[in-house]
PDB file of C-alpha atoms in Angstrom:
ATOM      1  CA  SER A   1    -106.248  33.769 156.308  1.00 52.00           C
ATOM      2  CA  GLY A   2    -105.941  34.435 159.977  1.00 56.00           C
ATOM      3  CA  LYS A   3    -101.946  34.710 159.789  1.00 58.00           C
ATOM      4  CA  LYS A   4    -100.618  37.922 160.975  1.00 55.00           C
ATOM      5  CA  GLN A   5     -97.236  39.558 159.898  1.00 52.00           C
ATOM      6  CA  SER A   6     -95.076  41.158 162.370  1.00 47.00           C
ATOM      7  CA  GLN A   7     -91.646  42.858 162.100  1.00 53.00           C
ATOM      8  CA  ARG A   8     -88.709  41.805 164.191  1.00 59.00           C
ATOM      9  CA  MET A   9     -85.192  43.551 164.057  1.00 63.00           C
ATOM     10  CA  THR A  10     -81.907  42.132 163.892  1.00 71.00           C
ATOM     11  CA  VAL A  11     -79.582  44.276 165.507  1.00 78.00           C
ATOM     12  CA  PRO A  12     -75.886  43.838 165.665  1.00 85.00           C
ATOM     13  CA  LEU A  13     -74.340  43.164 168.966  1.00 86.00           C
ATOM     14  CA  VAL A  14     -72.435  46.344 169.191  1.00 90.00           C
ATOM     15  CA  TYR A  15     -75.705  48.362 169.182  1.00 92.00           C
ATOM     16  CA  LEU A  16     -77.297  46.195 171.869  1.00 88.00           C
ATOM     17  CA  VAL A  17     -74.339  46.396 174.062  1.00 90.00           C
ATOM     18  CA  ILE A  18     -74.149  50.196 173.691  1.00 92.00           C
ATOM     19  CA  PHE A  19     -77.829  51.148 173.936  1.00 91.00           C
ATOM     20  CA  THR A  20     -78.693  48.472 176.750  1.00 89.00           C
ATOM     21  CA  ILE A  21     -75.680  48.556 178.871  1.00 92.00           C
ATOM     22  CA  PHE A  22     -73.464  51.463 178.211  1.00 93.00           C
ATOM     23  CA  ASP A  23     -76.046  53.986 177.791  1.00 93.00           C
ATOM     24  CA  PHE A  24     -77.880  52.754 180.874  1.00 93.00           C
ATOM     25  CA  LEU A  25     -74.814  52.545 183.195  1.00 96.00           C
ATOM     26  CA  LEU A  26     -73.014  55.754 182.051  1.00 95.00           C
ATOM     27  CA  PRO A  27     -75.768  57.912 183.055  1.00 96.00           C
ATOM     28  CA  LEU A  28     -75.927  56.248 186.625  1.00 97.00           C
ATOM     29  CA  PHE A  29     -72.213  56.987 186.965  1.00 97.00           C
ATOM     30  CA  GLY A  30     -73.009  60.654 185.774  1.00 97.00           C
ATOM     31  CA  VAL A  31     -75.446  61.190 188.556  1.00 98.00           C
ATOM     32  CA  TYR A  32     -73.059  59.944 191.111  1.00 98.00           C
ATOM     33  CA  ALA A  33     -70.096  61.817 189.804  1.00 97.00           C
ATOM     34  CA  HIS A  34     -71.708  65.179 189.012  1.00 97.00           C
ATOM     35  CA  ILE A  35     -73.157  65.314 192.696  1.00 97.00           C
ATOM     36  CA  PHE A  36     -70.221  63.700 194.647  1.00 97.00           C
ATOM     37  CA  GLU A  37     -67.024  64.120 192.533  1.00 97.00           C
ATOM     38  CA  ALA A  38     -67.356  67.581 190.922  1.00 97.00           C
ATOM     39  CA  ASP A  39     -63.817  67.963 191.039  1.00 96.00           C
ATOM     40  CA  PHE A  40     -62.948  64.889 189.188  1.00 96.00           C
ATOM     41  CA  ILE A  41     -65.516  65.781 186.504  1.00 96.00           C
ATOM     42  CA  LEU A  42     -64.255  69.324 186.043  1.00 96.00           C
ATOM     43  CA  GLN A  43     -60.548  68.299 185.987  1.00 95.00           C
ATOM     44  CA  GLY A  44     -61.672  65.801 183.194  1.00 94.00           C
ATOM     45  CA  PHE A  45     -63.110  68.684 181.351  1.00 94.00           C
ATOM     46  CA  THR A  46     -60.405  71.050 181.672  1.00 92.00           C
ATOM     47  CA  PRO A  47     -56.939  71.344 183.148  1.00 93.00           C
ATOM     48  CA  THR A  48     -57.525  75.000 184.540  1.00 92.00           C
ATOM     49  CA  HIS A  49     -60.010  73.648 186.991  1.00 94.00           C
ATOM     50  CA  LYS A  50     -58.888  74.353 190.601  1.00 94.00           C
ATOM     51  CA  PRO A  51     -60.715  72.740 193.494  1.00 94.00           C
ATOM     52  CA  PRO A  52     -63.021  73.533 195.285  1.00 95.00           C
ATOM     53  CA  THR A  53     -65.822  73.649 192.929  1.00 95.00           C
ATOM     54  CA  THR A  54     -67.562  77.135 193.136  1.00 96.00           C
ATOM     55  CA  PRO A  55     -71.265  76.856 194.320  1.00 96.00           C
ATOM     56  CA  GLU A  56     -72.469  78.172 190.783  1.00 97.00           C
ATOM     57  CA  THR A  57     -70.760  75.262 189.071  1.00 96.00           C
ATOM     58  CA  GLN A  58     -72.028  72.707 191.529  1.00 97.00           C
ATOM     59  CA  LEU A  59     -75.499  74.066 190.755  1.00 97.00           C
ATOM     60  CA  LEU A  60     -74.910  73.393 187.016  1.00 97.00           C
ATOM     61  CA  LEU A  61     -73.379  70.011 187.756  1.00 97.00           C
ATOM     62  CA  ASP A  62     -76.302  69.110 190.038  1.00 98.00           C
ATOM     63  CA  ALA A  63     -78.758  70.021 187.223  1.00 98.00           C
ATOM     64  CA  MET A  64     -76.598  67.760 184.839  1.00 97.00           C
ATOM     65  CA  ALA A  65     -77.057  65.135 187.413  1.00 98.00           C
ATOM     66  CA  GLY A  66     -80.924  65.360 186.964  1.00 98.00           C
ATOM     67  CA  TRP A  67     -80.542  65.014 183.348  1.00 96.00           C
ATOM     68  CA  PHE A  68     -78.489  61.818 183.722  1.00 97.00           C
ATOM     69  CA  ALA A  69     -81.082  60.414 186.316  1.00 98.00           C
ATOM     70  CA  GLY A  70     -83.850  61.094 183.755  1.00 97.00           C
ATOM     71  CA  LEU A  71     -81.712  59.487 180.968  1.00 96.00           C
ATOM     72  CA  ALA A  72     -81.044  56.391 183.171  1.00 96.00           C
ATOM     73  CA  LEU A  73     -84.885  56.059 183.907  1.00 96.00           C
ATOM     74  CA  LEU A  74     -85.696  56.365 180.141  1.00 95.00           C
ATOM     75  CA  PHE A  75     -83.230  53.845 179.220  1.00 94.00           C
ATOM     76  CA  LEU A  76     -84.802  51.430 182.026  1.00 94.00           C
ATOM     77  CA  ILE A  77     -88.248  52.047 180.563  1.00 94.00           C
ATOM     78  CA  LEU A  78     -87.253  51.435 177.008  1.00 92.00           C
ATOM     79  CA  ILE A  79     -85.128  48.308 177.826  1.00 90.00           C
ATOM     80  CA  THR A  80     -88.058  46.731 179.662  1.00 91.00           C
ATOM     81  CA  THR A  81     -90.873  47.824 177.241  1.00 92.00           C
ATOM     82  CA  LYS A  82     -89.744  48.884 173.870  1.00 90.00           C
ATOM     83  CA  LYS A  83     -86.667  46.671 173.356  1.00 85.00           C
ATOM     84  CA  ASN A  84     -87.608  45.983 169.767  1.00 84.00           C
ATOM     85  CA  ASP A  85     -89.196  49.086 168.763  1.00 88.00           C
ATOM     86  CA  ARG A  86     -86.775  50.573 166.078  1.00 89.00           C
ATOM     87  CA  GLN A  87     -88.607  53.686 165.641  1.00 91.00           C
ATOM     88  CA  THR A  88     -88.495  54.601 169.335  1.00 92.00           C
ATOM     89  CA  TRP A  89     -84.706  53.796 169.520  1.00 93.00           C
ATOM     90  CA  ARG A  90     -83.922  55.734 166.458  1.00 94.00           C
ATOM     91  CA  ALA A  91     -85.668  58.722 167.947  1.00 95.00           C
ATOM     92  CA  VAL A  92     -83.661  58.341 171.154  1.00 95.00           C
ATOM     93  CA  GLN A  93     -80.336  57.863 169.369  1.00 96.00           C
ATOM     94  CA  ALA A  94     -80.891  60.653 167.199  1.00 97.00           C
ATOM     95  CA  ASN A  95     -81.691  62.891 170.210  1.00 97.00           C
ATOM     96  CA  LEU A  96     -78.376  61.685 171.835  1.00 96.00           C
ATOM     97  CA  VAL A  97     -76.412  62.467 168.776  1.00 97.00           C
ATOM     98  CA  LEU A  98     -77.378  66.083 169.201  1.00 97.00           C
ATOM     99  CA  VAL A  99     -76.322  65.762 172.764  1.00 96.00           C
ATOM    100  CA  ASP A 100     -73.032  64.363 171.801  1.00 97.00           C
ATOM    101  CA  LEU A 101     -72.410  66.977 169.349  1.00 97.00           C
ATOM    102  CA  PHE A 102     -72.884  69.789 171.883  1.00 97.00           C
ATOM    103  CA  MET A 103     -70.503  68.001 174.198  1.00 96.00           C
ATOM    104  CA  LEU A 104     -67.916  67.918 171.432  1.00 97.00           C
ATOM    105  CA  PHE A 105     -68.617  71.599 170.716  1.00 97.00           C
ATOM    106  CA  ALA A 106     -68.069  72.316 174.519  1.00 96.00           C
ATOM    107  CA  PHE A 107     -64.810  70.582 174.538  1.00 96.00           C
ATOM    108  CA  VAL A 108     -63.622  72.207 171.508  1.00 95.00           C
ATOM    109  CA  ARG A 109     -64.632  75.710 172.600  1.00 96.00           C
ATOM    110  CA  GLU A 110     -63.033  75.334 175.767  1.00 95.00           C
ATOM    111  CA  MET A 111     -59.632  74.058 174.284  1.00 95.00           C
ATOM    112  CA  LYS A 112     -59.834  76.868 171.830  1.00 96.00           C
ATOM    113  CA  ARG A 113     -60.138  79.379 174.838  1.00 95.00           C
ATOM    114  CA  GLN A 114     -57.104  77.734 176.591  1.00 94.00           C
ATOM    115  CA  ASN A 115     -55.165  77.598 172.985  1.00 95.00           C
ATOM    116  CA  ARG A 116     -55.012  73.922 173.100  1.00 95.00           C
ATOM    117  CA  LEU A 117     -56.428  73.016 169.683  1.00 95.00           C
ATOM    118  CA  ASP A 118     -53.226  71.201 168.578  1.00 96.00           C
ATOM    119  CA  SER A 119     -53.538  67.687 169.354  1.00 94.00           C
ATOM    120  CA  GLY A 120     -49.911  67.620 170.616  1.00 95.00           C
ATOM    121  CA  ASP A 121     -51.082  69.732 173.575  1.00 93.00           C
ATOM    122  CA  TRP A 122     -54.005  67.336 174.356  1.00 95.00           C
ATOM    123  CA  ARG A 123     -53.999  65.556 177.804  1.00 96.00           C
ATOM    124  CA  LEU A 124     -55.150  61.942 178.140  1.00 96.00           C
ATOM    125  CA  GLU A 125     -58.590  63.094 179.330  1.00 96.00           C
ATOM    126  CA  ASP A 126     -58.925  65.266 176.280  1.00 96.00           C
ATOM    127  CA  TRP A 127     -58.344  62.268 173.849  1.00 96.00           C
ATOM    128  CA  GLN A 128     -60.783  60.352 175.949  1.00 96.00           C
ATOM    129  CA  ASN A 129     -63.437  62.916 175.912  1.00 95.00           C
ATOM    130  CA  ILE A 130     -63.116  63.894 172.198  1.00 96.00           C
ATOM    131  CA  GLY A 131     -62.392  60.262 170.974  1.00 96.00           C
ATOM    132  CA  GLY A 132     -65.328  58.836 173.147  1.00 96.00           C
ATOM    133  CA  TYR A 133     -67.707  61.346 171.920  1.00 96.00           C
ATOM    134  CA  VAL A 134     -66.651  60.965 168.226  1.00 97.00           C
ATOM    135  CA  VAL A 135     -66.707  57.119 168.444  1.00 96.00           C
ATOM    136  CA  ILE A 136     -70.288  56.965 170.176  1.00 96.00           C
ATOM    137  CA  ALA A 137     -71.733  59.600 167.861  1.00 97.00           C
ATOM    138  CA  VAL A 138     -70.561  57.565 164.953  1.00 97.00           C
ATOM    139  CA  VAL A 139     -72.140  54.613 166.340  1.00 96.00           C
ATOM    140  CA  ARG A 140     -75.566  56.464 167.001  1.00 96.00           C
ATOM    141  CA  ILE A 141     -75.559  57.935 163.434  1.00 97.00           C
ATOM    142  CA  SER A 142     -74.966  54.508 162.041  1.00 96.00           C
ATOM    143  CA  TYR A 143     -78.007  53.141 164.019  1.00 95.00           C
ATOM    144  CA  VAL A 144     -80.034  55.914 163.084  1.00 95.00           C
ATOM    145  CA  LEU A 145     -79.304  55.457 159.251  1.00 95.00           C
ATOM    146  CA  GLY A 146     -80.122  51.728 159.711  1.00 93.00           C
ATOM    147  CA  VAL A 147     -76.487  50.430 159.020  1.00 93.00           C
ATOM    148  CA  GLY A 148     -76.269  46.789 159.994  1.00 90.00           C
ATOM    149  CA  VAL A 149     -79.910  46.822 161.105  1.00 88.00           C
ATOM    150  CA  ARG A 150     -82.248  44.519 159.332  1.00 81.00           C
ATOM    151  CA  GLU A 151     -86.029  44.168 159.572  1.00 71.00           C
ATOM    152  CA  ARG A 152     -87.436  40.647 158.881  1.00 65.00           C
ATOM    153  CA  LYS A 153     -91.222  39.923 158.494  1.00 59.00           C
ATOM    154  CA  HIS A 154     -92.601  36.912 160.237  1.00 55.00           C
ATOM    155  CA  ILE A 155     -95.832  35.309 159.776  1.00 54.00           C
ATOM    156  CA  LYS A 156     -97.720  34.331 162.885  1.00 54.00           C
TER     157      LYS A 156
END
């Protein structure tokens, strides 16, 4: 028989929105903010930042902007060429879980340095940073583990 089988994914809307919209737009914001709004970024990370941003810190933020630009380009390529390639998306999301965990580590380490580990001492920005990274990491880990994702075989 000349029929071919192919696999198509059924992906929950939450994954599609996060991986194709949020994960594309957030890095674009990151490029802009890390280059042009350094004080905003740093004050969101730590209450001890006092403007102006030092040249050494701006160098690191500019390098981060490069990471964000590369990430946005990667997502643009994946969205347009590999939208239904589950293995590729799993690899990318597993990689981003690692980045998310390092960001959480960085926030916690800085808060410990400032003796602000008690959640009663957290600012709104701290709740947004920690909460946001925990939520997105859980979503990414769920996708990598296949939670809610089904592959269906189709005969062509």
